Amino acid sequence: MIDTADLTVHIVDDDAAVRDSLSLILSLRGYRTATFASAEQFLARVKPDWTGCVIADIRMPGLSGLEMQHELRARGIAMPVVIVTGHGDVASARAAFKADAVDFLEKPFDEHGPVHAVETAFARERARLAARGVARHREKSLAALSPREREVLDLLVEGLHNRDVAERLGISPRTVEVHKARVMEKLEARNLAELIRISQGTR
Amino acid sequence: VSPAATGGGRRALLAIGFVAGYVALDWLSYIHPLQQYGITPWNPQPALAIALLMFAGQRWLPLVAAAAAIAEAAVRGAPAGALATALFAAVLALCYAAIARALTGRFVISPELRAQRDVVRLVAVVTVGALVTGFLYIGALLATGVGPSTQPFTALVRFWIGDAVGVLVTLPVLLMAVLPARRAELRELLDRRAIFDALFLAGILALVFTAPVEQQLRFFYALFLPLVWMATRHGMVGASIATLVIQMTVIVVGEAGSYPALTIVELQTLLIALAVTGLFVGVTVDERRRAELQLRQSMRMRAAGEMAAALAHELNQPLTSLTTYARALRIIAEAPERDLALIARTVPKLVEEAERAAEVVSRLRDFFRTGATRLAPTRVEQAAGRVIESLQERATAAAVSLRLRAGAPPPVQADVVQLEIVLRNLIGNAIEAATPAPAPRAVEVAVDSDAEWLRVSVTDSGPGVPVGNLERVFEPFETSRATGMGMGLAISRAIIEAHGGRMWVEPGPPGVFRFTLPLREPA
């Protein structure tokens, strides 16, 4: 189950007071936070398995928030990014959204701005993690199949009947039946249709 | 003494001065009169009458008529009797009044002659006015039987040339001398850097007028050189002075050398072309200078705008954290169990942010202080020395050596507080840039100068600014930094541009920021 407790708000801002106050108010609202003084610092530490969202200032010495976002995407890190601007101009907002930012925050923040932005980002993150969870589960289940079970599954998915599968593999239809039951159990499929759908989801 | 009495005294003085000047000019310029018509090739006195009527008003018309009558009698001896003389004087006075009226009314000119339109109107009104005056005056002479009926057309042309050239040469100089703004320019021209110009003009005049009489007309065109030179260097003021000097020379040399009258008339015809050319070049130069001034003004506005943007950004940071801390405090206070320790930790942070905002505001106040930059002769190398001294501790802590290299450059007109802001900013940046770079870490401030500019270069051993970022570093929002003079380069450049200088960065490595300041006061 994915919970807010597993998600972290990563705050990247060159202004110490801004990142400290933002971290304080978000933690008071029950979010876990981590702060970084520059885009470079964040990029040096970030791991692909980190989850949550990133709130990054668009204007920083060195890499800007937008450049950092490009770098994250290039590395395949899909955490949603909220861009903070000091002046809500159309150009930077457009650039932020073009770069796939989920939201953007204007300084000074309004009352519910930060929480709202984090919620938007987390909703996106949960959806992403849920999709990733299903996929991972499927992969794990398929990996649990024995080589013979895998062969049986492949042939069934191709549309062969039990008897044809038995003939092709040189085993008895009764054995095919047993393998099929084990496969359905391992993949948590209730019928043949589900079995096909689950197995195809990974191919 | 009551003001009225003073005013009355002043008016009497003006009246006496005018009449004396008018008669004297007519008498002095009474050379080579056309037989019996008494028409001379140069008549400066109408300019005096027109200037008086333009500035003092049409109610001085009777005085002008009186002056004209006195001059007629004194200079030409009133051959046709008192009545005819009064008639001639009245005709002249009315014509001058009409010209003055045209220049202040229908074809109004700005008497400072700052726009081309003014010069076009002046030339048009004066040439047409002189022609009409000549027509009426000669008509009056013929009607009273004073003038012979022979050569009336020649007389008209001579009158026209004499009056037109007289007014076109003399009136601009009078206008320049009367109007305070122009008078200041005139005084400045006479005060300094005019020696070369004067020698140039005198040299060409000598060249032309020592030539044999018959060749002088052929060499006359050479006089356009010093005239255009003067007009280009000193605008309308220079042009009108040069024209007057050339005119005086023509008259004096013509008189001393007892030139044939016809030669002088021919010279005067050429002088009209010369005077008009001078007026147009002068006014064009003035217009261009004014456009430059306006451009400088708008550059200043742009600099101020950039600075405002930088300051807005600078204020935005503390305001953001301030409001966020305040909201956090409310959440803590409203929670069922108040975390007093957290409140105690957070309140000082909030206060610190408020102080930071206040500091930005006070820096802004410092910058604008009295609302304008206070320019005074400033020794840049001394200001740099003070700034280096104040940053020495920081540099030592970062193992960066600070060096000042300066000869004895001349002082510049600058606001010393603002200049120190710029230097502190550049040198502070340089120390910061040199700190992460490999040893030896060094920052050097160099001050040098040429004839026109003082140049300050701040070089650091850091990586410098890549070519692609040379302009970007001066954008207000690129300068955001948590420490130090965050407003940074945008404001520094704004200050330097407001001083009439330029600031730029050279492509790195190493890091080189330079700025210039004009050694001469901006015009």
Short mmCIF file of N, CA and C in Angstrom, two decimals, chain A residues 65-196:
data_model
loop_
_atom_site.label_atom_id
_atom_site.label_comp_id
_atom_site.label_asym_id
_atom_site.label_seq_id
_atom_site.Cartn_x
_atom_site.Cartn_y
_atom_site.Cartn_z
N GLY A 65 16.20 25.51 -11.70
CA GLY A 65 15.23 24.46 -11.40
C GLY A 65 14.82 23.69 -12.65
N LEU A 66 14.66 24.44 -13.76
CA LEU A 66 14.23 23.79 -15.00
C LEU A 66 15.32 22.87 -15.54
N GLU A 67 16.56 23.35 -15.48
CA GLU A 67 17.68 22.52 -15.96
C GLU A 67 17.79 21.26 -15.11
N MET A 68 17.56 21.41 -13.80
CA MET A 68 17.62 20.26 -12.91
C MET A 68 16.53 19.25 -13.27
N GLN A 69 15.36 19.78 -13.61
CA GLN A 69 14.25 18.89 -13.98
C GLN A 69 14.58 18.08 -15.23
N HIS A 70 15.20 18.78 -16.22
CA HIS A 70 15.61 18.08 -17.44
C HIS A 70 16.58 16.95 -17.11
N GLU A 71 17.52 17.26 -16.21
CA GLU A 71 18.53 16.28 -15.84
C GLU A 71 17.89 15.07 -15.16
N LEU A 72 16.91 15.33 -14.29
CA LEU A 72 16.20 14.23 -13.61
C LEU A 72 15.53 13.31 -14.63
N ARG A 73 14.84 13.94 -15.59
CA ARG A 73 14.13 13.15 -16.61
C ARG A 73 15.13 12.35 -17.44
N ALA A 74 16.25 12.98 -17.73
CA ALA A 74 17.27 12.30 -18.53
C ALA A 74 17.80 11.07 -17.80
N ARG A 75 17.81 11.16 -16.47
CA ARG A 75 18.30 10.02 -15.71
C ARG A 75 17.18 9.02 -15.42
N GLY A 76 15.98 9.29 -15.90
CA GLY A 76 14.87 8.37 -15.70
C GLY A 76 14.25 8.47 -14.31
N ILE A 77 14.51 9.58 -13.63
CA ILE A 77 13.88 9.77 -12.31
C ILE A 77 12.58 10.54 -12.54
N ALA A 78 11.46 9.88 -12.19
CA ALA A 78 10.16 10.41 -12.63
C ALA A 78 9.41 11.14 -11.53
N MET A 79 10.08 11.45 -10.40
CA MET A 79 9.38 12.18 -9.33
C MET A 79 8.80 13.48 -9.87
N PRO A 80 7.54 13.79 -9.52
CA PRO A 80 6.97 15.04 -10.02
C PRO A 80 7.71 16.26 -9.46
N VAL A 81 7.80 17.32 -10.28
CA VAL A 81 8.54 18.51 -9.88
C VAL A 81 7.60 19.70 -9.83
N VAL A 82 7.69 20.46 -8.74
CA VAL A 82 6.96 21.73 -8.60
C VAL A 82 8.00 22.84 -8.74
N ILE A 83 7.73 23.77 -9.65
CA ILE A 83 8.70 24.85 -9.88
C ILE A 83 8.26 26.10 -9.10
N VAL A 84 9.22 26.72 -8.41
CA VAL A 84 8.95 27.94 -7.65
C VAL A 84 9.51 29.14 -8.43
N THR A 85 8.67 30.14 -8.65
CA THR A 85 9.16 31.33 -9.35
C THR A 85 9.03 32.54 -8.43
N GLY A 86 9.96 33.49 -8.60
CA GLY A 86 9.91 34.70 -7.79
C GLY A 86 9.00 35.73 -8.41
N HIS A 87 8.59 35.49 -9.61
CA HIS A 87 7.79 36.46 -10.35
C HIS A 87 6.98 35.66 -11.33
N GLY A 88 5.71 35.53 -11.09
CA GLY A 88 4.89 34.60 -11.88
C GLY A 88 4.72 35.03 -13.32
N ASP A 89 5.82 35.08 -14.05
CA ASP A 89 5.68 35.50 -15.45
C ASP A 89 5.28 34.31 -16.33
N VAL A 90 4.62 34.67 -17.40
CA VAL A 90 4.06 33.65 -18.29
C VAL A 90 5.17 32.76 -18.86
N ALA A 91 6.29 33.40 -19.21
CA ALA A 91 7.36 32.66 -19.88
C ALA A 91 7.88 31.52 -19.01
N SER A 92 8.15 31.82 -17.73
CA SER A 92 8.73 30.76 -16.90
C SER A 92 7.68 29.70 -16.56
N ALA A 93 6.40 30.13 -16.43
CA ALA A 93 5.34 29.15 -16.16
C ALA A 93 5.21 28.20 -17.34
N ARG A 94 5.26 28.78 -18.55
CA ARG A 94 5.13 27.94 -19.74
C ARG A 94 6.30 26.96 -19.83
N ALA A 95 7.49 27.50 -19.58
CA ALA A 95 8.68 26.64 -19.63
C ALA A 95 8.57 25.51 -18.61
N ALA A 96 8.05 25.86 -17.41
CA ALA A 96 7.92 24.86 -16.35
C ALA A 96 6.96 23.75 -16.77
N PHE A 97 5.81 24.13 -17.33
CA PHE A 97 4.82 23.11 -17.70
C PHE A 97 5.28 22.31 -18.91
N LYS A 98 5.99 22.97 -19.81
CA LYS A 98 6.52 22.26 -20.97
C LYS A 98 7.50 21.20 -20.52
N ALA A 99 8.21 21.52 -19.44
CA ALA A 99 9.18 20.57 -18.92
C ALA A 99 8.49 19.57 -17.99
N ASP A 100 7.14 19.52 -18.03
CA ASP A 100 6.41 18.49 -17.31
C ASP A 100 6.35 18.75 -15.80
N ALA A 101 6.37 20.02 -15.38
CA ALA A 101 6.18 20.31 -13.96
C ALA A 101 4.71 20.10 -13.62
N VAL A 102 4.42 19.56 -12.42
CA VAL A 102 3.02 19.33 -12.08
C VAL A 102 2.32 20.61 -11.65
N ASP A 103 3.11 21.55 -11.09
CA ASP A 103 2.48 22.76 -10.59
C ASP A 103 3.57 23.80 -10.51
N PHE A 104 3.18 25.06 -10.32
CA PHE A 104 4.23 26.01 -9.98
C PHE A 104 3.75 26.99 -8.93
N LEU A 105 4.70 27.35 -8.08
CA LEU A 105 4.41 28.15 -6.90
C LEU A 105 5.05 29.51 -7.08
N GLU A 106 4.32 30.55 -6.68
CA GLU A 106 4.86 31.88 -6.81
C GLU A 106 5.28 32.40 -5.44
N LYS A 107 6.45 33.04 -5.41
CA LYS A 107 6.91 33.67 -4.17
C LYS A 107 6.35 35.07 -4.08
N PRO A 108 5.92 35.58 -2.93
CA PRO A 108 5.75 34.82 -1.69
C PRO A 108 4.56 33.86 -1.82
N PHE A 109 4.64 32.73 -1.13
CA PHE A 109 3.59 31.71 -1.25
C PHE A 109 2.29 32.22 -0.66
N ASP A 110 1.16 31.82 -1.25
CA ASP A 110 -0.08 32.15 -0.56
C ASP A 110 -0.43 31.02 0.42
N GLU A 111 -1.42 31.29 1.22
CA GLU A 111 -1.76 30.46 2.38
C GLU A 111 -1.68 28.95 2.09
N HIS A 112 -2.40 28.49 1.08
CA HIS A 112 -2.48 27.05 0.88
C HIS A 112 -1.63 26.58 -0.29
N GLY A 113 -0.90 27.52 -0.89
CA GLY A 113 -0.11 27.19 -2.08
C GLY A 113 0.78 25.98 -1.92
N PRO A 114 1.68 25.97 -0.94
CA PRO A 114 2.62 24.86 -0.84
C PRO A 114 1.92 23.51 -0.63
N VAL A 115 0.93 23.45 0.30
CA VAL A 115 0.24 22.18 0.57
C VAL A 115 -0.50 21.72 -0.68
N HIS A 116 -1.14 22.66 -1.33
CA HIS A 116 -1.89 22.32 -2.53
C HIS A 116 -0.97 21.74 -3.60
N ALA A 117 0.17 22.41 -3.78
CA ALA A 117 1.13 21.94 -4.79
C ALA A 117 1.64 20.55 -4.44
N VAL A 118 1.95 20.33 -3.17
CA VAL A 118 2.46 19.03 -2.75
C VAL A 118 1.38 17.96 -2.96
N GLU A 119 0.14 18.28 -2.64
CA GLU A 119 -0.94 17.30 -2.83
C GLU A 119 -1.10 16.93 -4.31
N THR A 120 -1.06 17.94 -5.16
CA THR A 120 -1.14 17.68 -6.60
C THR A 120 -0.01 16.75 -7.03
N ALA A 121 1.19 17.07 -6.56
CA ALA A 121 2.36 16.28 -6.93
C ALA A 121 2.24 14.85 -6.39
N PHE A 122 1.78 14.75 -5.14
CA PHE A 122 1.69 13.42 -4.53
C PHE A 122 0.63 12.56 -5.21
N ALA A 123 -0.47 13.20 -5.64
CA ALA A 123 -1.51 12.44 -6.35
C ALA A 123 -0.89 11.82 -7.61
N ARG A 124 -0.11 12.61 -8.31
CA ARG A 124 0.57 12.13 -9.51
C ARG A 124 1.54 11.00 -9.14
N GLU A 125 2.26 11.21 -8.04
CA GLU A 125 3.27 10.24 -7.63
C GLU A 125 2.60 8.91 -7.23
N ARG A 126 1.46 9.01 -6.51
CA ARG A 126 0.77 7.78 -6.09
C ARG A 126 0.31 7.00 -7.31
N ALA A 127 -0.24 7.71 -8.27
CA ALA A 127 -0.70 7.04 -9.49
C ALA A 127 0.47 6.35 -10.18
N ARG A 128 1.59 7.05 -10.22
CA ARG A 128 2.78 6.49 -10.86
C ARG A 128 3.25 5.24 -10.11
N LEU A 129 3.30 5.36 -8.78
CA LEU A 129 3.79 4.23 -7.99
C LEU A 129 2.83 3.05 -8.05
N ALA A 130 1.51 3.34 -8.09
CA ALA A 130 0.53 2.27 -8.18
C ALA A 130 0.73 1.50 -9.48
N ALA A 131 0.88 2.24 -10.57
CA ALA A 131 1.10 1.60 -11.87
C ALA A 131 2.39 0.79 -11.83
N ARG A 132 3.40 1.38 -11.19
CA ARG A 132 4.67 0.69 -11.11
C ARG A 132 4.54 -0.56 -10.23
N GLY A 133 3.72 -0.47 -9.15
CA GLY A 133 3.52 -1.59 -8.24
C GLY A 133 2.90 -2.78 -8.94
N VAL A 134 1.86 -2.52 -9.73
CA VAL A 134 1.18 -3.58 -10.48
C VAL A 134 2.18 -4.27 -11.40
N ALA A 135 2.93 -3.46 -12.09
CA ALA A 135 3.89 -4.01 -13.04
C ALA A 135 4.93 -4.87 -12.33
N ARG A 136 5.40 -4.35 -11.20
CA ARG A 136 6.43 -5.08 -10.46
C ARG A 136 5.90 -6.43 -9.96
N HIS A 137 4.65 -6.38 -9.47
CA HIS A 137 4.03 -7.58 -8.94
C HIS A 137 3.96 -8.66 -10.02
N ARG A 138 3.53 -8.22 -11.19
CA ARG A 138 3.39 -9.11 -12.33
C ARG A 138 4.74 -9.74 -12.66
N GLU A 139 5.74 -8.87 -12.73
CA GLU A 139 7.09 -9.34 -13.06
C GLU A 139 7.56 -10.39 -12.06
N LYS A 140 7.30 -10.08 -10.77
CA LYS A 140 7.71 -10.98 -9.69
C LYS A 140 7.03 -12.34 -9.85
N SER A 141 5.70 -12.31 -10.13
CA SER A 141 4.94 -13.55 -10.24
C SER A 141 5.46 -14.39 -11.40
N LEU A 142 5.71 -13.72 -12.52
CA LEU A 142 6.20 -14.44 -13.69
C LEU A 142 7.57 -15.06 -13.40
N ALA A 143 8.36 -14.32 -12.65
CA ALA A 143 9.68 -14.83 -12.33
C ALA A 143 9.61 -16.09 -11.46
N ALA A 144 8.47 -16.22 -10.73
CA ALA A 144 8.34 -17.37 -9.81
C ALA A 144 7.99 -18.66 -10.55
N LEU A 145 7.65 -18.54 -11.84
CA LEU A 145 7.26 -19.74 -12.59
C LEU A 145 8.49 -20.60 -12.89
N SER A 146 8.27 -21.95 -12.88
CA SER A 146 9.36 -22.85 -13.28
C SER A 146 9.48 -22.83 -14.80
N PRO A 147 10.61 -23.26 -15.35
CA PRO A 147 10.77 -23.23 -16.81
C PRO A 147 9.63 -23.97 -17.52
N ARG A 148 9.23 -25.16 -17.02
CA ARG A 148 8.16 -25.94 -17.65
C ARG A 148 6.83 -25.16 -17.58
N GLU A 149 6.55 -24.55 -16.39
CA GLU A 149 5.31 -23.77 -16.23
C GLU A 149 5.31 -22.60 -17.23
N ARG A 150 6.46 -21.99 -17.41
CA ARG A 150 6.59 -20.87 -18.33
C ARG A 150 6.25 -21.32 -19.75
N GLU A 151 6.80 -22.53 -20.14
CA GLU A 151 6.51 -23.05 -21.48
C GLU A 151 5.02 -23.28 -21.66
N VAL A 152 4.40 -23.89 -20.64
CA VAL A 152 2.96 -24.15 -20.70
C VAL A 152 2.19 -22.84 -20.87
N LEU A 153 2.59 -21.84 -20.05
CA LEU A 153 1.90 -20.55 -20.12
C LEU A 153 2.02 -19.94 -21.51
N ASP A 154 3.24 -19.95 -22.05
CA ASP A 154 3.47 -19.35 -23.38
C ASP A 154 2.56 -19.99 -24.43
N LEU A 155 2.47 -21.34 -24.40
CA LEU A 155 1.66 -22.03 -25.41
C LEU A 155 0.18 -21.76 -25.21
N LEU A 156 -0.25 -21.70 -23.94
CA LEU A 156 -1.66 -21.40 -23.66
C LEU A 156 -2.01 -20.00 -24.18
N VAL A 157 -1.09 -19.08 -23.93
CA VAL A 157 -1.32 -17.70 -24.36
C VAL A 157 -1.40 -17.64 -25.88
N GLU A 158 -0.62 -18.51 -26.56
CA GLU A 158 -0.67 -18.56 -28.03
C GLU A 158 -2.03 -19.05 -28.51
N GLY A 159 -2.83 -19.66 -27.58
CA GLY A 159 -4.19 -20.09 -27.94
C GLY A 159 -4.34 -21.61 -28.11
N LEU A 160 -3.30 -22.39 -27.71
CA LEU A 160 -3.37 -23.85 -27.86
C LEU A 160 -4.23 -24.46 -26.75
N HIS A 161 -4.93 -25.58 -27.09
CA HIS A 161 -5.68 -26.31 -26.06
C HIS A 161 -4.74 -27.16 -25.26
N ASN A 162 -5.24 -27.65 -24.10
CA ASN A 162 -4.42 -28.47 -23.22
C ASN A 162 -3.78 -29.64 -23.98
N ARG A 163 -4.61 -30.32 -24.85
CA ARG A 163 -4.14 -31.51 -25.55
C ARG A 163 -3.00 -31.14 -26.51
N ASP A 164 -3.13 -30.06 -27.21
CA ASP A 164 -2.09 -29.62 -28.15
C ASP A 164 -0.82 -29.24 -27.41
N VAL A 165 -1.01 -28.60 -26.26
CA VAL A 165 0.15 -28.22 -25.44
C VAL A 165 0.90 -29.48 -25.03
N ALA A 166 0.13 -30.49 -24.58
CA ALA A 166 0.72 -31.76 -24.13
C ALA A 166 1.51 -32.39 -25.26
N GLU A 167 0.90 -32.38 -26.45
CA GLU A 167 1.56 -32.97 -27.62
C GLU A 167 2.86 -32.23 -27.95
N ARG A 168 2.77 -30.90 -27.96
CA ARG A 168 3.93 -30.08 -28.30
C ARG A 168 5.09 -30.30 -27.32
N LEU A 169 4.76 -30.40 -26.04
CA LEU A 169 5.80 -30.53 -25.02
C LEU A 169 6.17 -31.99 -24.74
N GLY A 170 5.36 -32.95 -25.31
CA GLY A 170 5.63 -34.36 -25.10
C GLY A 170 5.35 -34.80 -23.67
N ILE A 171 4.31 -34.20 -23.11
CA ILE A 171 3.90 -34.61 -21.77
C ILE A 171 2.42 -34.95 -21.81
N SER A 172 1.92 -35.50 -20.72
CA SER A 172 0.51 -35.91 -20.73
C SER A 172 -0.40 -34.71 -20.48
N PRO A 173 -1.61 -34.74 -21.06
CA PRO A 173 -2.56 -33.66 -20.83
C PRO A 173 -2.83 -33.46 -19.34
N ARG A 174 -2.76 -34.52 -18.59
CA ARG A 174 -3.01 -34.44 -17.14
C ARG A 174 -1.92 -33.57 -16.48
N THR A 175 -0.66 -33.79 -16.90
CA THR A 175 0.45 -32.98 -16.37
C THR A 175 0.26 -31.51 -16.76
N VAL A 176 -0.15 -31.26 -18.03
CA VAL A 176 -0.42 -29.89 -18.48
C VAL A 176 -1.45 -29.24 -17.56
N GLU A 177 -2.48 -30.03 -17.24
CA GLU A 177 -3.54 -29.54 -16.37
C GLU A 177 -2.97 -29.09 -15.02
N VAL A 178 -2.06 -29.91 -14.49
CA VAL A 178 -1.46 -29.59 -13.18
C VAL A 178 -0.62 -28.30 -13.28
N HIS A 179 0.23 -28.24 -14.33
CA HIS A 179 1.05 -27.03 -14.53
C HIS A 179 0.19 -25.79 -14.64
N LYS A 180 -0.90 -25.91 -15.42
CA LYS A 180 -1.78 -24.77 -15.67
C LYS A 180 -2.39 -24.28 -14.35
N ALA A 181 -2.79 -25.23 -13.51
CA ALA A 181 -3.38 -24.86 -12.22
C ALA A 181 -2.35 -24.11 -11.38
N ARG A 182 -1.07 -24.61 -11.39
CA ARG A 182 -0.02 -23.95 -10.60
C ARG A 182 0.24 -22.53 -11.13
N VAL A 183 0.25 -22.40 -12.47
CA VAL A 183 0.49 -21.08 -13.08
C VAL A 183 -0.60 -20.10 -12.67
N MET A 184 -1.87 -20.57 -12.75
CA MET A 184 -2.99 -19.70 -12.42
C MET A 184 -2.94 -19.28 -10.96
N GLU A 185 -2.49 -20.21 -10.15
CA GLU A 185 -2.37 -19.89 -8.71
C GLU A 185 -1.29 -18.82 -8.49
N LYS A 186 -0.12 -19.05 -9.13
CA LYS A 186 0.99 -18.13 -8.93
C LYS A 186 0.69 -16.73 -9.48
N LEU A 187 -0.02 -16.67 -10.60
CA LEU A 187 -0.31 -15.36 -11.20
C LEU A 187 -1.63 -14.78 -10.69
N GLU A 188 -2.24 -15.48 -9.77
CA GLU A 188 -3.51 -15.03 -9.19
C GLU A 188 -4.55 -14.78 -10.26
N ALA A 189 -4.62 -15.69 -11.22
CA ALA A 189 -5.64 -15.56 -12.28
C ALA A 189 -6.78 -16.52 -11.98
N ARG A 190 -8.02 -16.04 -12.21
CA ARG A 190 -9.16 -16.88 -11.88
C ARG A 190 -9.61 -17.71 -13.06
N ASN A 191 -9.28 -17.26 -14.26
CA ASN A 191 -9.65 -18.02 -15.45
C ASN A 191 -8.61 -17.79 -16.53
N LEU A 192 -8.84 -18.43 -17.67
CA LEU A 192 -7.87 -18.36 -18.75
C LEU A 192 -7.71 -16.92 -19.28
N ALA A 193 -8.86 -16.23 -19.38
CA ALA A 193 -8.83 -14.86 -19.90
C ALA A 193 -7.93 -13.97 -19.05
N GLU A 194 -8.09 -14.06 -17.74
CA GLU A 194 -7.26 -13.27 -16.83
C GLU A 194 -5.79 -13.65 -16.97
N LEU A 195 -5.57 -14.94 -17.11
CA LEU A 195 -4.20 -15.43 -17.24
C LEU A 195 -3.51 -14.78 -18.45
N ILE A 196 -4.26 -14.75 -19.55
CA ILE A 196 -3.69 -14.16 -20.78
C ILE A 196 -3.41 -12.67 -20.59
#
